[in-house]
Short mmCIF file of C-alpha atoms in Angstrom, two decimals:
data_model
loop_
_atom_site.label_atom_id
_atom_site.label_comp_id
_atom_site.label_asym_id
_atom_site.label_seq_id
_atom_site.Cartn_x
_atom_site.Cartn_y
_atom_site.Cartn_z
CA MET X 1 -7.00 25.83 -1.54
CA ASP X 2 -7.96 22.48 -3.01
CA TYR X 3 -5.33 20.08 -4.27
CA THR X 4 -5.51 17.11 -6.63
CA MET X 5 -3.97 13.96 -5.16
CA SER X 6 -3.04 10.67 -6.77
CA ILE X 7 -2.88 7.39 -4.86
CA PRO X 8 -0.83 4.77 -6.73
CA CYS X 9 -1.81 1.22 -5.82
CA LEU X 10 -1.15 -2.37 -6.74
CA PHE X 11 -3.05 -3.43 -9.85
CA GLY X 12 -6.40 -4.88 -8.88
CA LEU X 13 -6.82 -2.71 -5.78
CA GLU X 14 -8.07 0.48 -7.46
CA GLY X 15 -11.70 -0.13 -6.47
CA LEU X 16 -10.79 -0.81 -2.84
CA VAL X 17 -8.72 2.37 -2.60
CA ALA X 18 -11.52 4.41 -4.19
CA ASP X 19 -13.95 2.96 -1.65
CA GLU X 20 -11.59 3.87 1.20
CA LEU X 21 -11.35 7.45 -0.03
CA ARG X 22 -15.13 7.80 -0.32
CA ARG X 23 -15.53 6.50 3.23
CA LEU X 24 -13.08 9.21 4.29
CA ASN X 25 -15.40 11.73 2.59
CA MET X 26 -12.84 12.69 -0.05
CA GLN X 27 -14.17 14.57 -3.07
CA ASP X 28 -14.08 13.85 -6.80
CA VAL X 29 -12.78 10.28 -6.35
CA ARG X 30 -11.99 8.56 -9.65
CA ALA X 31 -10.19 5.26 -10.21
CA GLU X 32 -7.81 4.66 -13.10
CA ASN X 33 -5.41 1.83 -13.91
CA GLY X 34 -2.88 1.63 -11.10
CA ARG X 35 -4.01 4.79 -9.31
CA VAL X 36 -6.95 6.66 -7.77
CA LEU X 37 -7.35 10.45 -7.93
CA PHE X 38 -9.23 12.71 -5.54
CA SER X 39 -9.47 16.37 -4.52
CA GLY X 40 -9.07 17.88 -1.07
CA GLY X 41 -7.48 20.38 1.26
CA LYS X 42 -4.54 20.27 3.64
CA ALA X 43 -6.34 18.09 6.18
CA ASP X 44 -7.15 15.58 3.45
CA ILE X 45 -3.45 15.16 2.63
CA ALA X 46 -2.89 14.16 6.26
CA GLY X 47 -6.08 12.10 6.39
CA ALA X 48 -5.21 10.01 3.34
CA ASN X 49 -1.70 9.31 4.59
CA ILE X 50 -2.81 8.29 8.07
CA ASN X 51 -5.94 6.31 7.23
CA LEU X 52 -5.47 4.52 3.89
CA ARG X 53 -4.94 0.76 4.18
CA CYS X 54 -4.57 -0.31 0.55
CA GLY X 55 -2.94 2.68 -1.22
CA GLU X 56 0.83 2.86 -1.71
CA ARG X 57 1.47 6.60 -1.20
CA VAL X 58 -0.16 10.04 -1.52
CA LEU X 59 1.17 12.12 -4.40
CA LEU X 60 0.25 15.78 -4.79
CA VAL X 61 -0.41 16.53 -8.47
CA VAL X 62 1.40 19.74 -9.44
CA ASP X 63 0.36 19.87 -13.10
CA GLU X 64 0.46 18.01 -16.40
CA SER X 65 1.44 19.00 -19.92
CA ARG X 66 2.31 17.74 -23.37
CA ALA X 67 6.03 16.91 -23.73
CA ASP X 68 7.15 15.84 -27.21
CA THR X 69 10.64 17.36 -26.85
CA PHE X 70 13.02 18.22 -24.04
CA ASP X 71 12.46 21.90 -24.76
CA MET X 72 8.71 21.41 -24.34
CA LEU X 73 9.28 19.50 -21.11
CA PHE X 74 11.58 22.21 -19.72
CA GLU X 75 9.20 25.06 -20.53
CA ALA X 76 6.16 23.18 -19.22
CA VAL X 77 7.83 22.31 -15.92
CA ARG X 78 9.24 25.83 -15.47
CA ALA X 79 5.71 27.22 -15.88
CA MET X 80 4.35 25.09 -13.02
CA PRO X 81 3.77 26.77 -9.59
CA TRP X 82 6.54 25.04 -7.63
CA GLU X 83 6.90 27.96 -5.22
CA GLN X 84 3.46 27.12 -3.81
CA TYR X 85 4.91 23.90 -2.42
CA ILE X 86 8.73 23.98 -2.20
CA THR X 87 10.32 26.33 0.34
CA ILE X 88 13.39 28.44 -0.29
CA ASP X 89 15.75 25.86 1.28
CA GLY X 90 13.74 22.71 0.46
CA GLN X 91 15.31 19.58 -1.02
CA PHE X 92 13.70 18.51 -4.31
CA PRO X 93 15.25 15.37 -5.84
CA VAL X 94 13.62 14.05 -9.02
CA LYS X 95 12.70 10.53 -10.10
CA GLY X 96 10.13 8.99 -12.39
CA HIS X 97 9.35 6.86 -15.41
CA SER X 98 8.44 7.13 -19.09
CA LEU X 99 6.35 4.73 -21.16
CA GLY X 100 5.38 4.95 -24.81
CA SER X 101 6.91 8.41 -25.18
CA LYS X 102 9.53 10.12 -27.32
CA LEU X 103 11.35 11.22 -24.14
CA HIS X 104 12.42 7.77 -23.01
CA SER X 105 15.75 8.58 -21.33
CA ILE X 106 15.00 8.73 -17.60
CA PRO X 107 18.32 10.40 -16.60
CA ASP X 108 17.83 13.12 -19.22
CA CYS X 109 14.25 13.72 -18.07
CA GLN X 110 15.47 13.97 -14.47
CA LYS X 111 18.08 16.57 -15.37
CA ILE X 112 15.68 18.67 -17.46
CA ILE X 113 12.98 18.64 -14.76
CA LYS X 114 15.45 19.41 -11.97
CA LYS X 115 16.85 22.35 -13.93
CA ALA X 116 13.39 23.69 -14.81
CA VAL X 117 12.16 23.54 -11.20
CA ALA X 118 15.37 25.23 -9.98
CA GLU X 119 15.00 28.01 -12.56
CA ARG X 120 11.41 28.62 -11.49
CA LEU X 121 12.28 28.73 -7.79
CA LYS X 122 15.34 30.94 -8.29
CA SER X 123 13.26 33.49 -10.16
CA LYS X 124 10.50 33.45 -7.52
CA TYR X 125 12.88 33.60 -4.54
CA ASN X 126 15.34 35.99 -6.24
CA LEU X 127 18.27 33.60 -5.80
CA ASP X 128 21.36 32.78 -7.82
CA TRP X 129 21.50 29.21 -6.52
CA MET X 130 19.14 26.79 -4.75
CA GLU X 131 21.01 25.54 -1.68
CA GLU X 132 18.61 22.70 -0.73
CA THR X 133 19.95 22.72 2.83
CA GLY X 134 16.61 22.50 4.66
CA GLN X 135 15.13 19.48 6.42
CA ALA X 136 11.97 19.41 4.33
CA LEU X 137 12.02 16.89 1.47
CA TYR X 138 9.87 17.51 -1.61
CA GLN X 139 10.45 14.37 -3.65
CA ILE X 140 9.40 15.21 -7.20
CA GLN X 141 8.03 12.35 -9.28
CA PHE X 142 7.25 12.44 -12.96
CA ALA X 143 5.25 10.11 -15.18
CA ILE X 144 5.51 10.56 -18.95
CA MET X 145 2.89 8.45 -20.71
CA ASN X 146 2.31 8.70 -24.45
CA ASP X 147 4.11 12.07 -24.53
CA ALA X 148 1.99 13.55 -21.69
CA ALA X 149 3.97 14.48 -18.56
CA THR X 150 2.44 14.59 -15.09
CA LEU X 151 4.47 16.06 -12.23
CA TYR X 152 3.91 15.15 -8.58
CA ILE X 153 5.36 15.81 -5.14
CA ASP X 154 5.38 12.82 -2.79
CA THR X 155 3.74 13.66 0.55
CA SER X 156 4.32 10.23 2.11
CA GLY X 157 8.05 9.61 2.08
CA ALA X 158 8.30 5.88 2.76
CA GLY X 159 5.46 3.95 1.09
CA LEU X 160 2.22 3.60 3.02
CA HIS X 161 2.80 -0.15 3.32
CA ARG X 162 5.61 0.77 5.72
CA ARG X 163 3.36 0.80 8.78
CA GLY X 164 6.31 0.72 11.16
CA TYR X 165 5.60 -2.66 12.75
CA ARG X 166 7.59 -4.90 10.40
CA PRO X 167 11.27 -3.92 10.19
CA ALA X 168 12.07 -7.33 8.75
CA GLY X 169 9.82 -9.76 6.91
CA GLY X 170 9.97 -13.53 6.62
CA SER X 171 11.42 -15.44 3.69
CA ALA X 172 8.66 -14.27 1.31
CA PRO X 173 6.97 -11.23 2.87
CA LEU X 174 3.49 -10.13 1.86
CA ARG X 175 3.11 -6.38 1.43
CA GLU X 176 0.97 -4.85 4.18
CA THR X 177 -1.30 -3.05 1.71
CA LEU X 178 -2.07 -6.32 -0.07
CA ALA X 179 -2.74 -8.10 3.23
CA ALA X 180 -5.14 -5.31 4.16
CA ALA X 181 -6.84 -5.73 0.78
CA ILE X 182 -7.37 -9.46 1.40
CA VAL X 183 -8.94 -8.64 4.78
CA LYS X 184 -11.18 -6.05 3.12
CA LEU X 185 -12.21 -8.37 0.26
CA ALA X 186 -13.20 -10.98 2.85
CA ARG X 187 -15.46 -8.31 4.45
CA TYR X 188 -13.97 -9.01 7.86
CA ARG X 189 -15.32 -6.68 10.56
CA GLY X 190 -14.18 -8.46 13.72
CA ARG X 191 -17.18 -10.73 14.19
CA GLU X 192 -16.02 -14.18 13.09
CA ALA X 193 -12.88 -16.19 13.75
CA VAL X 194 -9.93 -15.48 11.43
CA CYS X 195 -7.11 -17.95 10.83
CA ASP X 196 -3.94 -17.76 8.76
CA PRO X 197 -2.23 -21.19 8.72
CA PHE X 198 0.75 -19.79 6.74
CA CYS X 199 1.18 -16.59 8.72
CA GLY X 200 4.91 -16.02 8.10
CA SER X 201 5.81 -12.70 9.74
CA GLY X 202 2.18 -12.19 10.79
CA THR X 203 1.08 -9.56 8.28
CA ILE X 204 -2.43 -10.86 7.56
CA PRO X 205 -3.40 -11.44 11.24
CA ILE X 206 -1.97 -8.04 12.17
CA GLU X 207 -3.88 -6.27 9.39
CA ALA X 208 -7.02 -8.18 10.40
CA ALA X 209 -6.62 -7.00 14.00
CA MET X 210 -6.11 -3.41 12.86
CA ALA X 211 -9.24 -3.64 10.70
CA ALA X 212 -11.26 -5.10 13.58
CA LEU X 213 -10.12 -2.27 15.84
CA ASN X 214 -10.64 0.28 13.05
CA ARG X 215 -7.13 1.42 13.85
CA ALA X 216 -5.59 3.80 11.30
CA PRO X 217 -2.47 2.15 9.84
CA GLY X 218 -0.42 5.37 9.76
CA LEU X 219 -0.64 6.29 13.45
CA ASN X 220 2.81 4.99 14.38
CA ARG X 221 4.89 6.54 11.61
CA THR X 222 5.86 9.90 10.14
CA PHE X 223 5.38 11.32 6.65
CA ALA X 224 7.51 13.58 4.43
CA ALA X 225 4.86 16.32 4.39
CA GLN X 226 5.04 16.69 8.17
CA ASP X 227 8.22 18.74 7.58
CA TRP X 228 6.51 21.08 5.12
CA PRO X 229 5.97 24.51 6.74
CA TRP X 230 2.68 25.11 4.90
CA LEU X 231 1.17 21.89 6.27
CA GLU X 232 0.85 22.94 9.90
CA SER X 233 1.70 20.40 12.60
CA GLU X 234 -1.70 21.00 14.20
CA ILE X 235 -3.33 19.40 11.16
CA TRP X 236 -1.41 16.17 11.67
CA ILE X 237 -2.07 16.12 15.42
CA GLN X 238 -5.78 16.73 14.94
CA THR X 239 -6.08 14.12 12.17
CA LYS X 240 -4.38 11.47 14.29
CA ASP X 241 -6.59 12.35 17.29
CA GLU X 242 -9.69 12.01 15.10
CA ALA X 243 -8.47 8.63 13.85
CA ARG X 244 -7.94 7.40 17.42
CA SER X 245 -11.42 8.54 18.39
CA ARG X 246 -12.90 6.20 15.76
CA GLU X 247 -11.24 3.06 17.17
CA TYR X 248 -13.27 0.16 18.52
CA THR X 249 -12.64 -2.18 21.43
CA GLY X 250 -13.64 -5.81 21.68
CA ASN X 251 -12.62 -9.44 21.93
CA TYR X 252 -11.47 -10.92 18.63
CA ASP X 253 -10.63 -14.48 17.60
CA ILE X 254 -7.56 -14.04 15.36
CA TRP X 255 -5.03 -16.85 14.97
CA GLY X 256 -1.81 -17.24 13.02
CA GLY X 257 0.10 -20.46 12.55
CA ASP X 258 3.38 -21.34 10.85
CA ILE X 259 5.52 -24.46 10.75
CA ASP X 260 8.67 -22.36 11.32
CA ALA X 261 9.22 -21.36 14.94
CA LYS X 262 11.39 -18.40 13.84
CA ASN X 263 8.48 -16.99 11.87
CA ILE X 264 6.22 -17.26 14.93
CA LYS X 265 8.69 -15.29 17.06
CA LEU X 266 8.96 -12.68 14.31
CA ALA X 267 5.17 -12.45 13.97
CA GLN X 268 4.77 -12.00 17.73
CA ALA X 269 7.37 -9.22 17.75
CA ASN X 270 5.65 -7.49 14.82
CA ALA X 271 2.28 -7.70 16.55
CA ARG X 272 3.76 -6.11 19.66
CA ARG X 273 5.17 -3.25 17.60
CA ALA X 274 1.77 -2.80 15.96
CA GLY X 275 0.08 -2.68 19.37
CA VAL X 276 -2.23 -5.62 18.59
CA ALA X 277 -0.45 -8.54 20.28
CA GLU X 278 -3.25 -9.01 22.81
CA TYR X 279 -5.75 -9.66 20.01
CA ILE X 280 -3.81 -12.36 18.11
CA ARG X 281 -2.72 -15.87 19.07
CA PHE X 282 0.33 -17.14 17.18
CA GLU X 283 1.33 -20.81 17.32
CA GLU X 284 3.88 -23.08 15.72
CA ALA X 285 1.65 -25.36 13.66
CA ASP X 286 1.61 -27.45 10.49
CA ALA X 287 -1.08 -26.32 8.02
CA ALA X 288 -1.55 -29.96 6.99
CA GLU X 289 -2.88 -30.60 10.51
CA PHE X 290 -5.21 -27.58 10.57
CA ARG X 291 -8.43 -28.33 12.52
CA ARG X 292 -11.32 -26.27 13.87
CA GLU X 293 -14.40 -27.76 15.52
CA THR X 294 -16.43 -24.54 15.65
CA PRO X 295 -18.71 -23.83 12.68
CA GLY X 296 -18.05 -20.73 10.58
CA GLY X 297 -14.99 -18.54 10.24
CA LEU X 298 -12.49 -17.11 7.77
CA ILE X 299 -9.21 -18.47 6.48
CA LEU X 300 -7.11 -15.67 5.00
CA SER X 301 -3.73 -16.84 3.82
CA ASN X 302 -0.78 -16.52 1.47
CA PRO X 303 0.80 -19.99 1.25
CA PRO X 304 4.21 -20.57 -0.40
CA TYR X 305 4.11 -20.16 -4.19
CA GLY X 306 6.99 -22.43 -5.13
CA GLU X 307 8.81 -19.54 -6.83
CA ARG X 308 11.05 -17.90 -4.25
CA VAL X 309 10.64 -20.10 -1.19
CA MET X 310 10.57 -23.65 -2.49
CA GLN X 311 10.11 -25.70 -5.61
CA GLN X 312 6.66 -25.96 -7.20
CA ARG X 313 6.27 -29.66 -6.44
CA GLU X 314 6.82 -29.01 -2.75
CA ALA X 315 4.28 -26.18 -2.88
CA GLU X 316 1.77 -28.46 -4.60
CA ALA X 317 2.21 -31.07 -1.88
CA ILE X 318 1.45 -28.40 0.73
CA TYR X 319 -1.67 -27.28 -1.17
CA ARG X 320 -2.84 -30.89 -1.42
CA GLN X 321 -2.37 -31.59 2.28
CA PHE X 322 -3.87 -28.28 3.34
CA GLY X 323 -6.85 -28.81 1.01
CA ALA X 324 -7.52 -32.18 2.60
CA ALA X 325 -7.36 -30.66 6.08
CA VAL X 326 -9.79 -27.79 5.42
CA SER X 327 -12.24 -30.04 3.56
CA LYS X 328 -13.38 -31.20 6.99
CA LEU X 329 -14.31 -27.69 8.20
CA ASP X 330 -17.92 -26.73 8.78
CA ASN X 331 -19.07 -23.60 6.91
CA TRP X 332 -15.74 -21.78 6.73
CA SER X 333 -14.91 -19.25 4.01
CA MET X 334 -11.41 -19.06 2.54
CA TYR X 335 -9.49 -16.34 0.70
CA ILE X 336 -6.17 -17.75 -0.47
CA LEU X 337 -3.56 -15.85 -2.49
CA SER X 338 -1.35 -17.84 -4.86
CA SER X 339 0.58 -17.38 -8.08
CA HIS X 340 0.53 -21.11 -8.84
CA THR X 341 -1.53 -21.71 -11.98
CA GLU X 342 -2.49 -25.20 -10.79
CA PHE X 343 -3.55 -24.15 -7.30
CA GLU X 344 -7.21 -25.22 -7.60
CA ARG X 345 -6.31 -28.65 -8.98
CA THR X 346 -3.78 -29.39 -6.25
CA PHE X 347 -5.93 -27.83 -3.52
CA GLY X 348 -8.74 -30.15 -4.57
CA ARG X 349 -11.51 -27.61 -4.99
CA LYS X 350 -12.64 -25.07 -7.57
CA ALA X 351 -12.92 -21.52 -6.22
CA LYS X 352 -16.29 -19.78 -6.27
CA LYS X 353 -14.55 -16.65 -7.52
CA LYS X 354 -11.04 -15.49 -8.46
CA ARG X 355 -9.55 -11.99 -8.43
CA LYS X 356 -6.27 -11.05 -10.11
CA LEU X 357 -3.84 -9.26 -7.79
CA TYR X 358 -0.12 -8.56 -7.67
CA ASN X 359 2.20 -9.36 -4.77
CA GLY X 360 4.99 -6.97 -5.75
CA MET X 361 5.82 -8.02 -9.32
CA ILE X 362 4.32 -11.49 -8.92
CA LYS X 363 0.99 -11.98 -10.69
CA CYS X 364 -1.39 -13.84 -8.37
CA ASP X 365 -4.99 -14.88 -7.99
CA LEU X 366 -7.03 -14.52 -4.84
CA TYR X 367 -9.03 -17.75 -4.69
CA MET X 368 -12.30 -17.18 -2.88
CA TYR X 369 -14.27 -20.04 -1.30
CA TYR X 370 -17.51 -19.26 0.51
#
């Protein structure tokens, strides 16, 4: 049986996620605003969860239907084949959102959908009541857009950015999926030196090391669908074994610096949890003093924005000092993420290219210098 899956992602990363899926040999890949769809079998559900670097989660599309009224929504959801996915004792909480639709009350939509799914399952399992006492979790998500309702079941559980190596971030953590996207946009493959002078909790260097090793980001965590009886455990074991067989080995020049010694200790601990500590050198260092004598390399970084961590003037001073320091480098490329609208002016150089991205809810630009 083939399933349709939806990969929600941060705005601006749709093309990268679609490229990842094609490289995983997924079928019928199509990118839309904020998500990428594809088709596949059971093994592809496991493969997407384990291997995707830039997607946020893997949602199984159950069905979609017009929903102008609550009655229409109830009947449409009750007609969907929930028994193909949810077991007799499965837990199926409901959450979702509605935009531009007549059914704008989220709590009411949740209640209607929950009731409709329960009615369907009770009739199929010949029950008077759904106990929901089993271990398996089938988190139902709904999206009602312009009066069209799409129903999903979340196969991931915790978001895919939860790699398992960062239990606590620094003062302004960068999401792992966005860090992986910066590494991918820089086309880093493990050949040149990589430096992050504002490394914080180490996310960019760690994601760079994982990319260099071709290490699947989901190897050290579990997923909600692993508890689903119809997704056999052998599938997950085999998919993880296949991912490990594709790893590389080598010597990589990856460096992370931060002016805060606490951040360096945190970054080192995160790298150990990720299994990449031997490939990264972390040092307490001031970005204003950044120097490299060797020609060529990559700077991938997410300096303070002046929004949550410090005031804008302080951030501008850092950009100015850092810009002066890197102006002395020989043939280095830089990919710097910032939400500051005056970044280029204070940094002292116009970017060759800019790409709009979002760090959580913060609208940013990735400034590319090469």
